[in-house]
Every structure is written in C-alpha cells, then in structure tokens.
Coordinates of C-alpha atoms and ligand atoms in Angstrom, one line a residue:
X1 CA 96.2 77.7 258.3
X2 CA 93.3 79.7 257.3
X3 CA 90.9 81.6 259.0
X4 CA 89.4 79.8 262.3
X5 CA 85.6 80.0 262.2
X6 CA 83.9 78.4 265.8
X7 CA 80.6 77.3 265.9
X8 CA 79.0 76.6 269.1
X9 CA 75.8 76.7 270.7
X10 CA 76.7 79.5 272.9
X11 CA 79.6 82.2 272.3
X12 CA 81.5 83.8 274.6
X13 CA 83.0 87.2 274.4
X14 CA 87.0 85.7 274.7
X15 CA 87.8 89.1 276.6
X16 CA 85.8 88.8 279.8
X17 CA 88.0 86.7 282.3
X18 CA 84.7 85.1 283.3
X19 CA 84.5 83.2 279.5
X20 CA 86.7 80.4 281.1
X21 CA 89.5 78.1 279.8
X22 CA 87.6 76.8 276.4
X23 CA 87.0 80.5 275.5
X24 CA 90.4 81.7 276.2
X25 CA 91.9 78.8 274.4
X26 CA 89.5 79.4 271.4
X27 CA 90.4 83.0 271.3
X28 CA 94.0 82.6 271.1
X29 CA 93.9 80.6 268.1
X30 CA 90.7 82.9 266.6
X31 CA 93.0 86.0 267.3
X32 CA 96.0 84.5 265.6
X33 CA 94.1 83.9 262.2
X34 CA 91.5 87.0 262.5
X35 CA 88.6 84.5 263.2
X36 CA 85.0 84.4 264.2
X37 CA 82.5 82.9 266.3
X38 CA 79.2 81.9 265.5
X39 CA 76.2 80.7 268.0
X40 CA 72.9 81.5 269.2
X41 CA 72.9 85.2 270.9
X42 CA 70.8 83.6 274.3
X43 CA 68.0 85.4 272.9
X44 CA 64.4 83.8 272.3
X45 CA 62.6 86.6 270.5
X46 CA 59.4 86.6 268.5
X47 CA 59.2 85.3 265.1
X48 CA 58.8 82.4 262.5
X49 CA 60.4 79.0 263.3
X50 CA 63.7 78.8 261.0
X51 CA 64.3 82.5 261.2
X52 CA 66.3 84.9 263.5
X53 CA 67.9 88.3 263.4
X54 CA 72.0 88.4 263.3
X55 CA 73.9 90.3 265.4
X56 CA 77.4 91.1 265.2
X57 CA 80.2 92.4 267.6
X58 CA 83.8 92.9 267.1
X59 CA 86.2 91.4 269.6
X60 CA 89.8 93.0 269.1
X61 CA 90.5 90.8 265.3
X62 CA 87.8 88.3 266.6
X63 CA 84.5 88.4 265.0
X64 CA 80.9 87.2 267.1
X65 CA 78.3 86.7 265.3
X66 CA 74.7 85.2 267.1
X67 CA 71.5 84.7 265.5
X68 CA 68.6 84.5 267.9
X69 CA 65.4 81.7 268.4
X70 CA 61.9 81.9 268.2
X71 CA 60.2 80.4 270.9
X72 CA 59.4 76.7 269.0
X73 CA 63.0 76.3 267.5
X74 CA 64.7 77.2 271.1
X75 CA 62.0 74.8 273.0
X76 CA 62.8 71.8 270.3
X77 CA 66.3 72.4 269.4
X78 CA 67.9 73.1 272.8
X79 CA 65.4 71.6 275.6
X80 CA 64.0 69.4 273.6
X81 CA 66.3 67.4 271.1
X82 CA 69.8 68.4 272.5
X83 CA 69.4 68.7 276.1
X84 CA 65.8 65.9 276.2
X85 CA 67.3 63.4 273.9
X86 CA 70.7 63.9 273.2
X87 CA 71.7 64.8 276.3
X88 CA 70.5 61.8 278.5
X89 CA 71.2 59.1 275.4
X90 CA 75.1 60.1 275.4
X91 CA 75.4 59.9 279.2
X92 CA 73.7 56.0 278.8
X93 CA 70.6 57.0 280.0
X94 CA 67.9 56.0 277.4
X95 CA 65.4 56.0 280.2
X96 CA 65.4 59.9 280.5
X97 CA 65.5 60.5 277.1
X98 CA 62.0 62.4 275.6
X99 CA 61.5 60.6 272.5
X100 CA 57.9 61.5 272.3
X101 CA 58.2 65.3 272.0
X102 CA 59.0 64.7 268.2
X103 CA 61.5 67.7 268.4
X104 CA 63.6 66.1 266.0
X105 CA 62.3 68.4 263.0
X106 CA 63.0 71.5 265.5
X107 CA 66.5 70.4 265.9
X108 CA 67.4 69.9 262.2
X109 CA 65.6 73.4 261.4
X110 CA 67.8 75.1 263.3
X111 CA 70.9 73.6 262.4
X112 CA 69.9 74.8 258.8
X113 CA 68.9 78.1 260.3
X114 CA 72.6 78.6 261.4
X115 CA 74.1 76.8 258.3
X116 CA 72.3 79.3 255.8
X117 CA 73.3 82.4 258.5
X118 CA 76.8 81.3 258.3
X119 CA 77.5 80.6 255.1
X120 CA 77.3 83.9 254.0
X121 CA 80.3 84.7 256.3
X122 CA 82.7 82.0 254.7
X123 CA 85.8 82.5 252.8
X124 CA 87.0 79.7 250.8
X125 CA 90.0 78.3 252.9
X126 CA 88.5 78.8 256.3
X127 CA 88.5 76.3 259.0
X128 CA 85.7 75.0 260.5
X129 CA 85.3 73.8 263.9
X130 CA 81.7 72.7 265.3
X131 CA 81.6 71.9 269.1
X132 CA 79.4 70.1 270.6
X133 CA 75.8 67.7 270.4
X134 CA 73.5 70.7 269.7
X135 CA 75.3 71.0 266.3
X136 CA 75.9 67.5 264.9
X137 CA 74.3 68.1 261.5
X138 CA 75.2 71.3 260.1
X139 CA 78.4 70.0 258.2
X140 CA 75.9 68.1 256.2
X141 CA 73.8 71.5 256.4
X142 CA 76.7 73.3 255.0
X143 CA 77.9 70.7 252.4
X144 CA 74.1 70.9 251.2
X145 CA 74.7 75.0 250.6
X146 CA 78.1 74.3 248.4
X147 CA 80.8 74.9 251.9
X148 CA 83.8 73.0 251.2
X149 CA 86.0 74.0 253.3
X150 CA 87.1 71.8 255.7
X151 CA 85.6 71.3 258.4
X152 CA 86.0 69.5 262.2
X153 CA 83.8 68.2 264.6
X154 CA 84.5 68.0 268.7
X155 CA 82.2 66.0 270.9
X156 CA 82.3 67.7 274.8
X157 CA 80.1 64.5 276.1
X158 CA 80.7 60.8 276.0
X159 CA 79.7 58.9 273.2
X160 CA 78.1 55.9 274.2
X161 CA 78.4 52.1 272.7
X162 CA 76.7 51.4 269.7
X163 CA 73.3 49.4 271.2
X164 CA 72.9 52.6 273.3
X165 CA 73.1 55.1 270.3
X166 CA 71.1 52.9 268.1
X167 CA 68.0 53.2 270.4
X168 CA 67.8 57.1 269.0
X169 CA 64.5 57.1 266.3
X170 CA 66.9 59.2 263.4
X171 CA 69.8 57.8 264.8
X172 CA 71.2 56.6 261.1
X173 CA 70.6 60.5 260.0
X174 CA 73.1 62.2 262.8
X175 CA 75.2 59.2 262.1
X176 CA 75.3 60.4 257.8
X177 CA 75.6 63.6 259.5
X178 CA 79.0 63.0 260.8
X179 CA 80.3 61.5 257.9
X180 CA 79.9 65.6 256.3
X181 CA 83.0 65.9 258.9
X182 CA 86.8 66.1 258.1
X183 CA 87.5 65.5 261.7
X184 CA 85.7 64.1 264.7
X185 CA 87.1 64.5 268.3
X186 CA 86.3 63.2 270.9
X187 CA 87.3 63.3 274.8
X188 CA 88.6 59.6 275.1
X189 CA 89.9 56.6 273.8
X190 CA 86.9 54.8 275.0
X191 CA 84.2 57.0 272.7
X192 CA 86.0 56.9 269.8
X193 CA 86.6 53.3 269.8
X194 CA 82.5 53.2 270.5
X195 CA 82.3 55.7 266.9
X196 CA 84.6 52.6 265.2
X197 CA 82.0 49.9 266.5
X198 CA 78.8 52.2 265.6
X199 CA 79.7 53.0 262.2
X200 CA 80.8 49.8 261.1
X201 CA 77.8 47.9 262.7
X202 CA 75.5 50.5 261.4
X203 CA 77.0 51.9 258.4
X204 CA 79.3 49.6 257.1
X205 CA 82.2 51.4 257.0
X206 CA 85.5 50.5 256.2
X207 CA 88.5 51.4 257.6
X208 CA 91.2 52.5 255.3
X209 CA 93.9 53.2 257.8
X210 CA 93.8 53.5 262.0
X211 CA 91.3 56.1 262.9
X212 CA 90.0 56.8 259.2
X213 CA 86.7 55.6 258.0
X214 CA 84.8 55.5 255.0
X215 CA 81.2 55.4 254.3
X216 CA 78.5 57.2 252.0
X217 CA 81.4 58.4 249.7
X218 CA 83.5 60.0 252.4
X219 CA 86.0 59.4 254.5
X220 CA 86.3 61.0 258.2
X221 CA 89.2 61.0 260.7
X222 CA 88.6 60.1 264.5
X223 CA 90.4 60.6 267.1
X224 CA 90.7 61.2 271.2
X225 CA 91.9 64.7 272.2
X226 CA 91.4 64.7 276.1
X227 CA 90.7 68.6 276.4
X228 CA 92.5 70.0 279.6
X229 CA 92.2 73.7 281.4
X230 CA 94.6 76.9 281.4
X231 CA 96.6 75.9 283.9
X232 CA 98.5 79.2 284.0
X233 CA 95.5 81.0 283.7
X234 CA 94.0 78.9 286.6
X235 CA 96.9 79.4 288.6
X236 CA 96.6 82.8 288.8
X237 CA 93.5 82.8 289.3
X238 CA 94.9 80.7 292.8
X239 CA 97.1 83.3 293.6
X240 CA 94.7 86.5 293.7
X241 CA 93.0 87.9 296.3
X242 CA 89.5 86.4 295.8
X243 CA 91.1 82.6 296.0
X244 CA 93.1 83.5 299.3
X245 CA 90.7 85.1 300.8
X246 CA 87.9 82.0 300.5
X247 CA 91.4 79.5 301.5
X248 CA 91.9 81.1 304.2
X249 CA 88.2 81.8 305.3
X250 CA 87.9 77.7 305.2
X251 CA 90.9 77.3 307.1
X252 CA 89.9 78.6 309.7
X253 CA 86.5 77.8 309.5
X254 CA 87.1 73.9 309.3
X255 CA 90.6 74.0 311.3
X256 CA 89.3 71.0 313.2
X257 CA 87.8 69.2 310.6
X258 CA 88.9 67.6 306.8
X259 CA 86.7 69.3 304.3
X260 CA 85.8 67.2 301.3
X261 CA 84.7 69.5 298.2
X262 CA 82.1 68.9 295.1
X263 CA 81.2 71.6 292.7
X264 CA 79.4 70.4 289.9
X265 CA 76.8 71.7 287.9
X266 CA 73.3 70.5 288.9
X267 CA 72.9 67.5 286.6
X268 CA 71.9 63.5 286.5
X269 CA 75.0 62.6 284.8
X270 CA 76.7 64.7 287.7
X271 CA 75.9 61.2 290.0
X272 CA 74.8 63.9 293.2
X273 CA 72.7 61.8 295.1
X274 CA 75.0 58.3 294.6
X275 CA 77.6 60.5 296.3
X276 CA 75.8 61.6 298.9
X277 CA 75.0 58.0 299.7
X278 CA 78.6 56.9 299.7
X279 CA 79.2 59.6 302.0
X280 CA 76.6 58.9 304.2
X281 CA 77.8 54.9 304.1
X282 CA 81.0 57.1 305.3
X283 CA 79.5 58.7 308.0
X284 CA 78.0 54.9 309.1
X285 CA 80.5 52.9 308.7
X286 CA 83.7 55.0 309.9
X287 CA 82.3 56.6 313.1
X288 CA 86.2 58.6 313.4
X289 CA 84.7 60.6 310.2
X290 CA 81.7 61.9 312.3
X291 CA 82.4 65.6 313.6
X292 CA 85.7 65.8 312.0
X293 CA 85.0 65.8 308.2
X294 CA 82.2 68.2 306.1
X295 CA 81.1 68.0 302.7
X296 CA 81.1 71.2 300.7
X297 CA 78.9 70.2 297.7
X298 CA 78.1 72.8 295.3
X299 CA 75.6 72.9 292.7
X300 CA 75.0 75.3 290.0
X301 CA 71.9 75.9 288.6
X302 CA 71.7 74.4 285.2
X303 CA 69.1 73.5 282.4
X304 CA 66.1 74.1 285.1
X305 CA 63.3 73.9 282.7
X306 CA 64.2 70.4 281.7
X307 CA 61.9 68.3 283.8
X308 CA 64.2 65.4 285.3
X309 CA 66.8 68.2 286.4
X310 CA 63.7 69.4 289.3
X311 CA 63.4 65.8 290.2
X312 CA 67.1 65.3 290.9
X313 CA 67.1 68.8 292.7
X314 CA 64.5 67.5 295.1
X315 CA 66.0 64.3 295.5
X316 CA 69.2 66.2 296.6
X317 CA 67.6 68.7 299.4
X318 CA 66.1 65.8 300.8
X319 CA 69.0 63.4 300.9
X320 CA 70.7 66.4 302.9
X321 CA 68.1 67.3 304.8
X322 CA 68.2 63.7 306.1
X323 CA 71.9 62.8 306.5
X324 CA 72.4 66.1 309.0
X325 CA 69.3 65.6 310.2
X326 CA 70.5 62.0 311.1
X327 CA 74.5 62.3 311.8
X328 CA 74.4 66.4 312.6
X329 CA 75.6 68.0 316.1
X330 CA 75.1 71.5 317.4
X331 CA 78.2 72.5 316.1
X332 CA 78.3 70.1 313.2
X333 CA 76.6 69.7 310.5
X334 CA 77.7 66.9 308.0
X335 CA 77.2 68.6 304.6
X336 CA 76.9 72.1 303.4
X337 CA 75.0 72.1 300.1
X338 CA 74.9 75.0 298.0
X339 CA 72.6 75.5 295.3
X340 CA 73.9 78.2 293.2
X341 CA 76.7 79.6 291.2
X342 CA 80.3 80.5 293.3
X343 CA 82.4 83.2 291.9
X344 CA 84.9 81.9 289.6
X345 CA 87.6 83.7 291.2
X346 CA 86.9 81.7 294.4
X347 CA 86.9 78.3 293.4
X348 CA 90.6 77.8 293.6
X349 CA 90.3 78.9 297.5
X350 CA 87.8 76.2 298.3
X351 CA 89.8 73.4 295.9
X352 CA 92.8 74.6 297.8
X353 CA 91.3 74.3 301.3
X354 CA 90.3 70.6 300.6
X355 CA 91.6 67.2 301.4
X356 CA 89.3 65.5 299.2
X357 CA 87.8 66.1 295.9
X358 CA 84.6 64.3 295.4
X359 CA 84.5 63.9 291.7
X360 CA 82.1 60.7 290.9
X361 CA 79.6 61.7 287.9
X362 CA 77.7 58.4 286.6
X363 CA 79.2 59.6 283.1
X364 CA 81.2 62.8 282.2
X365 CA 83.0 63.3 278.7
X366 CA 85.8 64.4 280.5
X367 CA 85.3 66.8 283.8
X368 CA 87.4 69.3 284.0
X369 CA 86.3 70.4 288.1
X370 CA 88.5 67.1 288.7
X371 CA 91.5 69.0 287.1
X372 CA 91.0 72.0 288.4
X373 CA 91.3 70.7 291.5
X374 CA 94.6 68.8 291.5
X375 CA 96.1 72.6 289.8
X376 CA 94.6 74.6 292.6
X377 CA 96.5 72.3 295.5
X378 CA 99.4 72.9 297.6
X379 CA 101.8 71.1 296.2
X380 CA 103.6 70.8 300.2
X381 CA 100.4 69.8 301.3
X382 CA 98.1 68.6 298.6
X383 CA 94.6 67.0 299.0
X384 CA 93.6 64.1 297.0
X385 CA 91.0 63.2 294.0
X386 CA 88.3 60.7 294.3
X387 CA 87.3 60.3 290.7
X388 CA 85.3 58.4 289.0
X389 CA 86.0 55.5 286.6
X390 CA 83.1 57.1 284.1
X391 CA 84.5 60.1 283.8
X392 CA 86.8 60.7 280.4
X393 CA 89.6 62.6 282.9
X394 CA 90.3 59.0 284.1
X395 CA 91.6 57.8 281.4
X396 CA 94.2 60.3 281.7
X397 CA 94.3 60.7 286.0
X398 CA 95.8 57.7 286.5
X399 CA 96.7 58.5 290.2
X400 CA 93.7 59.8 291.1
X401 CA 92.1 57.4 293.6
X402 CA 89.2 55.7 291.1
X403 CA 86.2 55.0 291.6
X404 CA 82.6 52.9 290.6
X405 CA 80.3 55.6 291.7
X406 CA 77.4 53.2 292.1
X407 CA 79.5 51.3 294.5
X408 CA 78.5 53.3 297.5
X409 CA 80.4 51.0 299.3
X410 CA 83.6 50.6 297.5
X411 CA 83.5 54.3 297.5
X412 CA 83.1 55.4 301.3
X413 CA 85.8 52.9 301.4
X414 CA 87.9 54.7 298.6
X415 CA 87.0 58.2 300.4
X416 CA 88.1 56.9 303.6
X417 CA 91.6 55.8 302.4
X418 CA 91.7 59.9 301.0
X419 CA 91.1 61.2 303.8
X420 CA 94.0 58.8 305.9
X421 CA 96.8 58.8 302.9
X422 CA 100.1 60.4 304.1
X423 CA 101.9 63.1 302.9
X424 CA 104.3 61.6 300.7
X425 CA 101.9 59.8 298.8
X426 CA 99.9 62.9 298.3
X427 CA 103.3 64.2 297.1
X428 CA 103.4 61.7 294.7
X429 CA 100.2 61.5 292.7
X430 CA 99.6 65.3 292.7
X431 CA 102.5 65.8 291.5
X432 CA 102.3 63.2 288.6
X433 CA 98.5 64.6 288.0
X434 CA 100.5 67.8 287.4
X435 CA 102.4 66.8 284.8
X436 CA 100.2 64.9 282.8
X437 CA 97.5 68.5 283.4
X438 CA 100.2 70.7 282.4
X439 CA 100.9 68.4 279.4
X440 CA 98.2 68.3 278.0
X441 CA 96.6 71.7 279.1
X442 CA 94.3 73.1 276.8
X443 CA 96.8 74.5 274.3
X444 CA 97.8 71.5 273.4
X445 CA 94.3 70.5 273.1
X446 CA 93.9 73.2 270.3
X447 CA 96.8 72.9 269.0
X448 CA 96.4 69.2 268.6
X449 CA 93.1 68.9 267.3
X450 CA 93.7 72.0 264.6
X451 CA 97.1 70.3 263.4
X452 CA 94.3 67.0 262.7
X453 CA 92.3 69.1 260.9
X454 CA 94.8 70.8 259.2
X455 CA 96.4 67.0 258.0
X456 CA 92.8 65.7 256.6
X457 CA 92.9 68.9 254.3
X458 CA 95.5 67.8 252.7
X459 CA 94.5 64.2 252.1
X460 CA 90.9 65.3 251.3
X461 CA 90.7 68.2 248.6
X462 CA 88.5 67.5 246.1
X463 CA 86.5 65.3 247.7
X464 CA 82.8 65.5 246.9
X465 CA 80.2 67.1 249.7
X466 CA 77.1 65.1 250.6
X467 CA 73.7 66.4 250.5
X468 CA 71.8 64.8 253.1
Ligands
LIG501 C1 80.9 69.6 279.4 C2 81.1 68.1 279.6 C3 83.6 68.3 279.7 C4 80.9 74.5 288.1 N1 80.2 75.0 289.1 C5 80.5 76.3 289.2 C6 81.5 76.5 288.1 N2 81.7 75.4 287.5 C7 82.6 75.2 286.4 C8 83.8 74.3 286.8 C9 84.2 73.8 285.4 C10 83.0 73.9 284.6 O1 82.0 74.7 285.3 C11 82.3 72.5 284.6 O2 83.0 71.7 283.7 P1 82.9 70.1 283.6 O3 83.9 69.6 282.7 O4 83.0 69.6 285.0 O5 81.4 69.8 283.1 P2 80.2 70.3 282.0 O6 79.8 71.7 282.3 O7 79.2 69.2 282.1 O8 81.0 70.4 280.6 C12 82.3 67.7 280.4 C13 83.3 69.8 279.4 O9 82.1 70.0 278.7 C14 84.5 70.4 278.5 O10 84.6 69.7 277.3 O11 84.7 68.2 280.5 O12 82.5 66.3 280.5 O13 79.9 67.5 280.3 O14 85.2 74.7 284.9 O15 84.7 75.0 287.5 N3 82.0 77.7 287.9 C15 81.6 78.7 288.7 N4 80.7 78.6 289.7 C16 80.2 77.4 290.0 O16 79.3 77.3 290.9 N5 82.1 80.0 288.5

C-alpha cells in the first residue's frame, strides 16, 4: 500500500491517550506507511472566506497538517451546512434541518479550500481516506485539481432512505460528489442498501456487480464496515486506577440500589428525553423500581451554538427536574444528570458499576458508548444493554436486549426485564457481545476497509476523474 493520507474535519494528535479509539486506530496504519493527517486546526481566525493559514506538526513518522477558518466559512461550513443540514437530514429529521441559511456555497468553498491545501501535499500513489459528512465533496474537489490517486470515503452517521435524502435543495450535487469516490463505507447493511436505492432512483445507476455502481462515467464500490473500539486499549483503560477508583466509588455509593448508566453526547439524535420518559413509565408502572434503581445519565456538551441542541438541553433539565421532583425521596433521588464531560479514564468504572446500559438514540450510525459498555463488564457478573433498534451497533449486537425507543412503553418494559435477568443469561449474551466486539474491533475495521480500497485500485486505474 502507499502512503495513508486522512482527511477529517478535526485531527487528533494519535499520541495523546485522550485521541480515543478512531485516532489510535488511524495512527497505526498512518505510522506504518509514514502518513499524514489533514483537517481544520479548531481555529477560526481573521481573514477572507476560502483562505486559511497551514500549520504543520510532526507526529513520530505521522504528519498533521490543519488549515484554519474565517469566521463565514466556519459559520456555513460547520454549523451551518454540516451540522444545520446535514446533520439533522441523515438522522431522518428533515424537520430540524436549516435549509434557509443558504450555507450551501459556504460548505462547498471550504471543501475546495482543503482540496487546493492538500493537494500540494500528494504523492502520486497515496491513499486517500475522507471521513465523514463535513467532507463529502472534495474527491470531486480533488479530481477537479488532477488527484488521481485513489481515494475512499467513510460515512460515521446513518444514511437515510432515498425520499429522506432527496428532500436536500443540492442533493443531486453531493450525490455526483460521491461518485468522485473509489470506496464508500458506511456503518451498516441498512445505509448502504439506502445508497443502492438512492442512486439508482436518482441517478440511474447500474450495477455492474454486488456492491459496485456506475454512474456519470465512474464506477464506485459500497460497502458496510461496522466500525468497533480498541478493545485492548479499552480494557486497560478498565484496569487502571482511574476506572477502579469510580467502580468502586459507585459500589458503594449505590450498594442498595441497581444503577442504570447513559453517557451520550448532548444531541437530538441521542433520543434523551424519549429515555427519560420510558424510565419515568418505569418508575410508574413498576413501583419495586422506586428507591432501588438510579439513572446516571451523562451528557457532554456538544455543538452548543447550533440552536435546536439549547432546546433539547432545556427540555432535558426540566424532564429531570420533574421526575425527582415527582418520584424522589430524602435519600433518593431517581436520576442524576450530568451535563458535562467525564474523564475518559473513568468511564469504564461507571460502565462497570452498572446493571443496565441505557443506549436508545432515535438514530446513531453506529454508537460505540453501547460497545464500550459490554467491554468494560464483569464478565462474573455482567450488566446488560438496552439498545436501540436505530442504532447501526444493532445490527451487529444481536443479544443486546432491543429496543423501539419511541415505544416508551415497550421500553420500561424491556428495561424492567434488564434489570430482573439472571446471571446466567447475563453470562450468555455478554459473552457473545464479546466476541462479535473483539471481532470486529477497530482493527479489523481499518484493516477491512483499506484492503477495499486497496482492491478498487486495481480494477480502477486509468479511469477518468470527474470535474464537477
Ligand atoms: C459518531 C456517530 C459513530 C461520550 N460522552 C463522554 C465521552 N463520550 C465518548 C464515548 C464514545 C464517544 O464519545 C461517542 O461515540 P458515539 O459512537 O456514541 O457517538 P458520536 O459522537 O455521535 O459519533 C456514531 C461514531 O461517530 C464513530 O463512527 O458510532 O454513530 O454519530 O467513545 O465514550 N467521553 C468522555 N466523556 C464524556 O462525557 N471522555
């Protein structure tokens, strides 16, 4: 293989534990072939719309190189197109989505910005690999500058069905757009089978074997790769002091009581306050839950000057407020909501202190919180996922407990047979989840999706770029 180049919206340095799984899985394969990464540097400085000064940093043989925004292209590009359109339309929620705000142009000057920054950069047999709905044109960006190198695309969210996508004004452009692709990946079976629908409705493409599809003169590969977490890495991180600590904090803390666990960023698609219904029908409906289970439900600050994240966060204080103002005792109080970032390193020690994970978003691309979870466990005494059907991990969790999380009913119910299942079935799924985790950890998800790549190069030299 040649050279790895990542393109993301954000880059992490790979060396700082704190990057996470993505970054440490990244970094492997970028150290192996010398790579770089390539992003926005988080900085919105002064200057002309389309322009940016570089930075660079060396990373042991990794390279980082971030270009920072001007004030226009970071408010239309990133809160305006990606996270006030894009966003809300891929989690099936046309009704959020700010079509007015005409950031469209703002979006697609960007995407050049980083195209012409980049291409400077490029050797001839690099590989490309674009994450992510901030960045859907700039294959057709780079084509358009001469790149053709080959080059892969990975979706994080879900891709909805074709109706929904459809409903996006410029739609049929970011569909071209993907067509500048070698590879497209996505998180499930489900979304790609939605790209099969979309572009032969909508673009009439043909395809010329399973999972390869041809329109405007090229021809793309699709596939599911289901990305999973470092397990090792997150098993450590559930062995050191920091995790024990917090497990054995909540232990005793909560030694009369089950505690059920959410951690979630603070997001819409996240499905906060249908959960905090269904545990409130708990509460109502299975009096034996009051005073002997709590709700640890964090949220972490995310994307707070997009305007429907302060409605949800209002909407979530005062749907607390009310249900232990309602159900709470002296000594009790139903749910603990915390609205702020936990250490990384403690997360395992909360999982692990659990009997429930409450993982119900409306829609997730995948959610890796629900995985996280079921690694952290005691595999003696493990606790058990709620999970929702919407969420790309169930495709793969197949023994989580699933549910519809605008049922509230069906899931108190769901959370209720959680928090009474015995041992030995708890045994039993974890231990399945674990295997299909460890599986396909995020290695494999690398591995997997670059070995793709690496196959459409072969089948695809020569083929002409497409100017857009
Ligand atoms: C996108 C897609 C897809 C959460 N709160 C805290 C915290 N977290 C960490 C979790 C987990 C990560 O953030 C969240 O990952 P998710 O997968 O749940 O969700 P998104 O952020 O929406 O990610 C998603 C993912 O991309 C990967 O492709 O799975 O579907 O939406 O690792 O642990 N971490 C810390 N404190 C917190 O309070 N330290």
């Amino acid at each position: 293989m040649g050279r790895l180049v990542v393109v993301s919206n954000r880059v992490a340095d790979p060396r700082k534990t704190s990057a996470g799984g993505l970054a440490v899985a990244l970094s492997q394969a970028l150290q192996k072939t010398g790579g770089l990464w390539f992003g926005w540097s988080g900085r919105i400085e002064e200057g002309a719309p389309g322009e940016g000064e570089l930075h660079q940093q060396q990373a042991g043989p990794v390279k980082l190189v971030t270009v920072d925004l001007c004030r226009q292209d970071h408010d239309e590009y990133y809160l305006g197109y990606s996270n006030g359109v894009l966003w809300p339309v891929f989690h099936y929620r046309l009704d959020l989505a700010d079509f007015e705000a005409n950031s469209i142009g703002g979006y697609r000057r960007v995407n050049q910005l980083f195209a012409r920054k980049l291409v400077p950069y490029l050797l001839p047999d690099d590989v490309i690999w674009v994450h992510d709905y901030h960045l859907i044109p700039l294959a057709g960006e780079l084509r358009a500058l001469g790149c053709r190198q080959h080059i892969g695309f990975f979706l994080h969210i879900p891709l909805p069905p074709p109706q929904i996508l459809a409903a996006i004004p410029g739609h049929d452009w970011l569909l071209r757009g993907l067509f500048s692709y070698d590879l497209l990946g996505f998180q499930s079976q489900t979304d790609c089978d939605h790209f099969g629908r979309y572009v032969e409705v909508e673009a009439h493409a043909q395809q010329v074997e399973k999972g390869r599809w041809r329109a405007f003169g090229r021809t793309v590969q699709a596939g599911a790769f289901p990305i999973g977490i470092d397990v090792e890495e997150f098993e450590s991180l559930a062995r050191a002091p920091e995790a024990t600590d917090m497990y054995h904090r909540m232990k005793n803390e909560y030694s009369r009581r089950k505690l059920l666990v959410g951690v979630d960023r603070l997001d819409y698609s996240k499905g906060l306050p249908h959960r905090l219904r269904a545990f409130r029908e708990l509460l109502t409906k299975y009096p034996e839950t009051r005073d002997s289970a709590t709700l640890i439900q964090i949220a972490s600050p995310s994307r707070e000057d997009v305007s429907a994240y302060s409605d949800i966060l209002h909407e979530l204080e005062s749907l607390c407020g009310a249900i232990n103002g309602n159900f709470g005792e002296l000594d009790w109080m139903p749910v603990r909501y915390i609205h702020r970032t936990v250490a990384r390193a403690r997360l395992p020690g909360l999982y692990r202190a659990s009997r429930v994970a409450l993982v119900t978003p409306l829609r997730d691309g995948m959610n890796l919180v629900a995985k996280e979870f079921i690694v952290a466990q005691d595999r003696e005494d493990p606790g058990v996922l709620v999970l929702s059907r919407f969420a790309g991990a169930a495709e793969q969790l197949k023994e989580a407990l699933l549910v519809n999380p605008f049922d509230m009913e069906g899931t108190a119910a769901t959370i209720q047979v959680a928090l009474q299942m015995p041992l030995e079935e708890r045994r039993q799924r974890h231990q399945e989840l674990m295997r299909t985790i460890r599986q396909y950890d995020v290695q494999w998800w690398c591995d997997a999706f670059l070995q793709a790549l690496a196959k459409t190069q072969a089948q695809e030299t020569g083929t002409p770029w497409l100017r857009l």
